[in-house]
Amino acid sequence: MSEEEPPMKKIKTTGWENYTLNCSKALMKDDEGKHFADIASAPVSTLEGIGAMSTDVLEHLGCKTVKDLATYKYFLLARALVTMAETEVKGDRSDDSVMNVDKGVDKEWESKSLNEIAEAPISALEGLTEKAGDLLQKLGVKCIGDLGKLKYFKWAEAIVLLGEKYEHTKTASERKEEAALKKLAN
């Protein structure tokens, strides 16, 4: 009498088995296989290199999730200032220019060049509290340029964008089934 072998479990295919993209340097091992969209709502400690101290600092800044980090107002402002500073030509402002960033920087920095602003202490950002500035310094942020280039904020921003705009979260078969149901409904 032969023993019957248990039936093999059917392996669910996703359609992504042959893909090679990865974010191994940016994510903790346990999170590397997740959708970008799921990572966006995960704690900031999901990002590689953010330990207990950095997590505590970021949470005090109101950044508890990867999405919070990606949308942190002062990072977005700093990134914009740094990005545009890269396009600036010293002494090339036209006499009739009205361009300004007055709502983003303290009064004493309003008339400065973008490059000067990028090199300014983070306290030059309009509305950034001294306490928030002290917390950012614990992350190694000394100037506006440092904040605009901080890899954790940049990684978070990319993860959120990819998850919200460019990622399928349903498997190929789920998308096919959904398309068929739409056809039937029409």
mmCIF file of C-alpha atoms in Angstrom:
data_model
loop_
_atom_site.group_PDB
_atom_site.id
_atom_site.type_symbol
_atom_site.label_atom_id
_atom_site.label_comp_id
_atom_site.label_asym_id
_atom_site.label_seq_id
_atom_site.Cartn_x
_atom_site.Cartn_y
_atom_site.Cartn_z
ATOM 1 C CA MET A 1 0.000 0.000 0.000
ATOM 2 C CA SER A 2 1.536 3.299 -1.085
ATOM 3 C CA GLU A 3 1.086 6.520 0.763
ATOM 4 C CA GLU A 4 -0.472 9.308 -1.196
ATOM 5 C CA GLU A 5 1.507 12.500 -1.288
ATOM 6 C CA PRO A 6 -0.315 15.638 -0.194
ATOM 7 C CA PRO A 7 -1.443 17.823 -3.055
ATOM 8 C CA MET A 8 1.040 20.516 -4.047
ATOM 9 C CA LYS A 9 0.057 24.010 -3.072
ATOM 10 C CA LYS A 10 -0.554 26.187 -6.072
ATOM 11 C CA ILE A 11 1.977 29.013 -6.137
ATOM 12 C CA LYS A 12 0.352 32.344 -6.825
ATOM 13 C CA THR A 13 2.087 34.152 -9.643
ATOM 14 C CA THR A 14 2.203 37.911 -9.645
ATOM 15 C CA GLY A 15 3.572 38.724 -13.065
ATOM 16 C CA TRP A 16 6.618 40.338 -11.468
ATOM 17 C CA GLU A 17 8.693 37.186 -10.929
ATOM 18 C CA ASN A 18 11.264 38.099 -13.603
ATOM 19 C CA TYR A 19 11.684 41.737 -12.600
ATOM 20 C CA THR A 20 15.071 42.851 -11.278
ATOM 21 C CA LEU A 21 14.401 46.339 -9.855
ATOM 22 C CA ASN A 22 15.143 46.754 -6.173
ATOM 23 C CA CYS A 23 15.807 49.360 -3.499
ATOM 24 C CA SER A 24 18.075 47.242 -1.315
ATOM 25 C CA LYS A 25 20.217 50.154 -0.141
ATOM 26 C CA ALA A 26 17.193 52.216 0.898
ATOM 27 C CA LEU A 27 14.973 49.689 2.678
ATOM 28 C CA MET A 28 15.226 47.312 5.593
ATOM 29 C CA LYS A 29 15.390 43.667 4.454
ATOM 30 C CA ASP A 30 11.872 42.816 5.633
ATOM 31 C CA ASP A 31 10.388 45.587 3.487
ATOM 32 C CA GLU A 32 12.260 45.041 0.212
ATOM 33 C CA GLY A 33 9.517 42.883 -1.320
ATOM 34 C CA LYS A 34 6.609 45.199 -0.583
ATOM 35 C CA HIS A 35 4.796 47.556 -2.917
ATOM 36 C CA PHE A 36 6.004 51.159 -2.891
ATOM 37 C CA ALA A 37 2.429 52.122 -1.998
ATOM 38 C CA ASP A 38 2.588 49.968 1.146
ATOM 39 C CA ILE A 39 6.005 51.296 2.128
ATOM 40 C CA ALA A 40 4.654 54.864 1.995
ATOM 41 C CA SER A 41 2.446 54.194 5.015
ATOM 42 C CA ALA A 42 5.172 52.308 6.905
ATOM 43 C CA PRO A 43 7.154 53.846 9.790
ATOM 44 C CA VAL A 44 10.230 55.924 8.898
ATOM 45 C CA SER A 45 12.390 53.167 10.397
ATOM 46 C CA THR A 46 11.557 51.174 7.248
ATOM 47 C CA LEU A 47 14.300 53.198 5.573
ATOM 48 C CA GLU A 48 17.789 51.741 5.854
ATOM 49 C CA GLY A 49 19.919 53.786 8.232
ATOM 50 C CA ILE A 50 17.119 55.281 10.289
ATOM 51 C CA GLY A 51 17.619 53.867 13.746
ATOM 52 C CA ALA A 52 15.993 54.602 17.075
ATOM 53 C CA MET A 53 17.579 58.053 17.539
ATOM 54 C CA SER A 54 16.686 59.240 14.023
ATOM 55 C CA THR A 55 13.177 57.803 14.346
ATOM 56 C CA ASP A 56 12.701 59.743 17.577
ATOM 57 C CA VAL A 57 13.976 62.969 15.973
ATOM 58 C CA LEU A 58 11.761 62.551 12.897
ATOM 59 C CA GLU A 59 8.690 61.735 14.977
ATOM 60 C CA HIS A 60 9.244 64.939 16.980
ATOM 61 C CA LEU A 61 9.213 66.772 13.621
ATOM 62 C CA GLY A 62 5.851 65.145 12.822
ATOM 63 C CA CYS A 63 7.311 62.566 10.429
ATOM 64 C CA LYS A 64 6.068 59.168 11.584
ATOM 65 C CA THR A 65 5.623 57.486 8.196
ATOM 66 C CA VAL A 66 7.608 57.421 4.982
ATOM 67 C CA LYS A 67 4.901 59.606 3.418
ATOM 68 C CA ASP A 68 5.209 62.140 6.260
ATOM 69 C CA LEU A 69 8.917 62.328 5.509
ATOM 70 C CA ALA A 70 8.283 62.735 1.767
ATOM 71 C CA THR A 71 5.876 65.602 2.318
ATOM 72 C CA TYR A 72 7.727 67.417 5.118
ATOM 73 C CA LYS A 73 7.167 71.073 4.256
ATOM 74 C CA TYR A 74 10.694 72.248 5.039
ATOM 75 C CA PHE A 75 12.323 69.464 3.021
ATOM 76 C CA LEU A 76 10.184 70.333 -0.013
ATOM 77 C CA LEU A 77 11.082 74.006 0.328
ATOM 78 C CA ALA A 78 14.781 73.266 0.830
ATOM 79 C CA ARG A 79 14.834 70.857 -2.136
ATOM 80 C CA ALA A 80 13.202 73.460 -4.374
ATOM 81 C CA LEU A 81 15.681 76.136 -3.297
ATOM 82 C CA VAL A 82 18.676 73.834 -3.813
ATOM 83 C CA THR A 83 17.389 72.657 -7.199
ATOM 84 C CA MET A 84 16.919 76.198 -8.476
ATOM 85 C CA ALA A 85 20.246 77.340 -6.978
ATOM 86 C CA GLU A 86 21.892 74.911 -9.408
ATOM 87 C CA THR A 87 20.524 77.034 -12.286
ATOM 88 C CA GLU A 88 21.576 80.407 -10.906
ATOM 89 C CA VAL A 89 24.213 82.531 -12.644
ATOM 90 C CA LYS A 90 25.903 84.994 -10.306
ATOM 91 C CA GLY A 91 25.059 88.632 -11.122
ATOM 92 C CA ASP A 92 22.673 87.685 -13.952
ATOM 93 C CA ARG A 93 19.348 88.838 -12.452
ATOM 94 C CA SER A 94 17.510 91.116 -14.840
ATOM 95 C CA ASP A 95 16.772 94.622 -13.569
ATOM 96 C CA ASP A 96 13.008 94.159 -13.987
ATOM 97 C CA SER A 97 12.800 90.731 -12.307
ATOM 98 C CA VAL A 98 10.120 90.271 -9.656
ATOM 99 C CA MET A 99 11.103 86.687 -8.749
ATOM 100 C CA ASN A 100 11.325 86.083 -5.002
ATOM 101 C CA VAL A 101 11.049 83.473 -2.247
ATOM 102 C CA ASP A 102 9.940 85.907 0.458
ATOM 103 C CA LYS A 103 7.308 83.519 1.869
ATOM 104 C CA GLY A 104 9.906 80.779 2.343
ATOM 105 C CA VAL A 105 12.780 82.537 4.092
ATOM 106 C CA ASP A 106 13.214 84.940 6.979
ATOM 107 C CA LYS A 107 13.323 88.673 6.193
ATOM 108 C CA GLU A 108 17.127 88.968 6.348
ATOM 109 C CA TRP A 109 17.496 86.306 3.589
ATOM 110 C CA GLU A 110 14.867 87.619 1.173
ATOM 111 C CA SER A 111 17.272 89.645 -0.997
ATOM 112 C CA LYS A 112 19.999 86.981 -1.106
ATOM 113 C CA SER A 113 20.882 84.788 -4.068
ATOM 114 C CA LEU A 114 19.574 81.237 -4.231
ATOM 115 C CA ASN A 115 23.103 79.935 -3.687
ATOM 116 C CA GLU A 116 23.484 82.063 -0.561
ATOM 117 C CA ILE A 117 20.125 80.814 0.683
ATOM 118 C CA ALA A 118 21.118 77.176 0.039
ATOM 119 C CA GLU A 119 24.206 77.741 2.202
ATOM 120 C CA ALA A 120 22.221 79.551 4.918
ATOM 121 C CA PRO A 121 21.563 77.929 8.280
ATOM 122 C CA ILE A 122 18.276 76.042 8.410
ATOM 123 C CA SER A 123 16.992 78.675 10.812
ATOM 124 C CA ALA A 124 16.694 80.948 7.741
ATOM 125 C CA LEU A 125 13.604 79.003 6.632
ATOM 126 C CA GLU A 126 10.446 80.969 7.427
ATOM 127 C CA GLY A 127 8.497 79.369 10.260
ATOM 128 C CA LEU A 128 11.033 76.699 11.203
ATOM 129 C CA THR A 129 11.161 76.698 14.976
ATOM 130 C CA GLU A 130 14.419 76.706 16.877
ATOM 131 C CA LYS A 131 13.465 73.325 18.359
ATOM 132 C CA ALA A 132 12.907 71.850 14.867
ATOM 133 C CA GLY A 133 16.237 73.297 13.754
ATOM 134 C CA ASP A 134 17.978 71.685 16.729
ATOM 135 C CA LEU A 135 16.338 68.355 15.902
ATOM 136 C CA LEU A 136 17.405 68.545 12.255
ATOM 137 C CA GLN A 137 20.963 69.243 13.368
ATOM 138 C CA LYS A 138 20.906 65.866 15.141
ATOM 139 C CA LEU A 139 20.455 64.366 11.666
ATOM 140 C CA GLY A 140 23.521 66.245 10.408
ATOM 141 C CA VAL A 141 21.559 69.074 8.786
ATOM 142 C CA LYS A 142 23.435 72.345 9.236
ATOM 143 C CA CYS A 143 22.222 74.373 6.257
ATOM 144 C CA ILE A 144 19.267 74.535 3.893
ATOM 145 C CA GLY A 145 21.265 72.677 1.249
ATOM 146 C CA ASP A 146 21.843 69.767 3.637
ATOM 147 C CA LEU A 147 18.111 69.430 4.233
ATOM 148 C CA GLY A 148 17.292 69.636 0.512
ATOM 149 C CA LYS A 149 19.750 66.834 -0.239
ATOM 150 C CA LEU A 150 19.176 64.546 2.764
ATOM 151 C CA LYS A 151 18.892 61.046 1.319
ATOM 152 C CA TYR A 152 16.156 59.825 3.666
ATOM 153 C CA PHE A 153 13.778 62.587 2.584
ATOM 154 C CA LYS A 154 14.688 62.029 -1.080
ATOM 155 C CA TRP A 155 14.158 58.270 -0.814
ATOM 156 C CA ALA A 156 10.812 58.814 0.890
ATOM 157 C CA GLU A 157 9.714 61.265 -1.779
ATOM 158 C CA ALA A 158 10.631 58.833 -4.566
ATOM 159 C CA ILE A 159 8.885 55.902 -2.851
ATOM 160 C CA VAL A 160 5.670 57.875 -2.420
ATOM 161 C CA LEU A 161 5.684 59.173 -6.001
ATOM 162 C CA LEU A 162 6.346 55.729 -7.466
ATOM 163 C CA GLY A 163 3.696 54.129 -5.266
ATOM 164 C CA GLU A 164 1.022 56.720 -5.988
ATOM 165 C CA LYS A 165 1.601 57.270 -9.695
ATOM 166 C CA TYR A 166 3.586 54.479 -11.339
ATOM 167 C CA GLU A 167 3.028 51.172 -9.596
ATOM 168 C CA HIS A 168 0.495 48.431 -10.192
ATOM 169 C CA THR A 169 -0.612 46.929 -6.911
ATOM 170 C CA LYS A 170 -2.758 44.214 -8.462
ATOM 171 C CA THR A 171 -1.207 41.140 -10.049
ATOM 172 C CA ALA A 172 -1.374 40.597 -13.803
ATOM 173 C CA SER A 173 -4.240 38.102 -13.397
ATOM 174 C CA GLU A 174 -6.153 40.469 -11.094
ATOM 175 C CA ARG A 175 -5.794 43.282 -13.635
ATOM 176 C CA LYS A 176 -6.907 40.963 -16.446
ATOM 177 C CA GLU A 177 -9.957 39.872 -14.454
ATOM 178 C CA GLU A 178 -10.802 43.495 -13.635
ATOM 179 C CA ALA A 179 -10.580 44.464 -17.323
ATOM 180 C CA ALA A 180 -12.877 41.580 -18.290
ATOM 181 C CA LEU A 181 -15.435 42.624 -15.682
ATOM 182 C CA LYS A 182 -15.346 46.205 -16.986
ATOM 183 C CA LYS A 183 -16.060 44.913 -20.503
ATOM 184 C CA LEU A 184 -19.056 42.952 -19.203
ATOM 185 C CA ALA A 185 -20.365 46.015 -17.392
ATOM 186 C CA ASN A 186 -20.331 48.086 -20.586
#
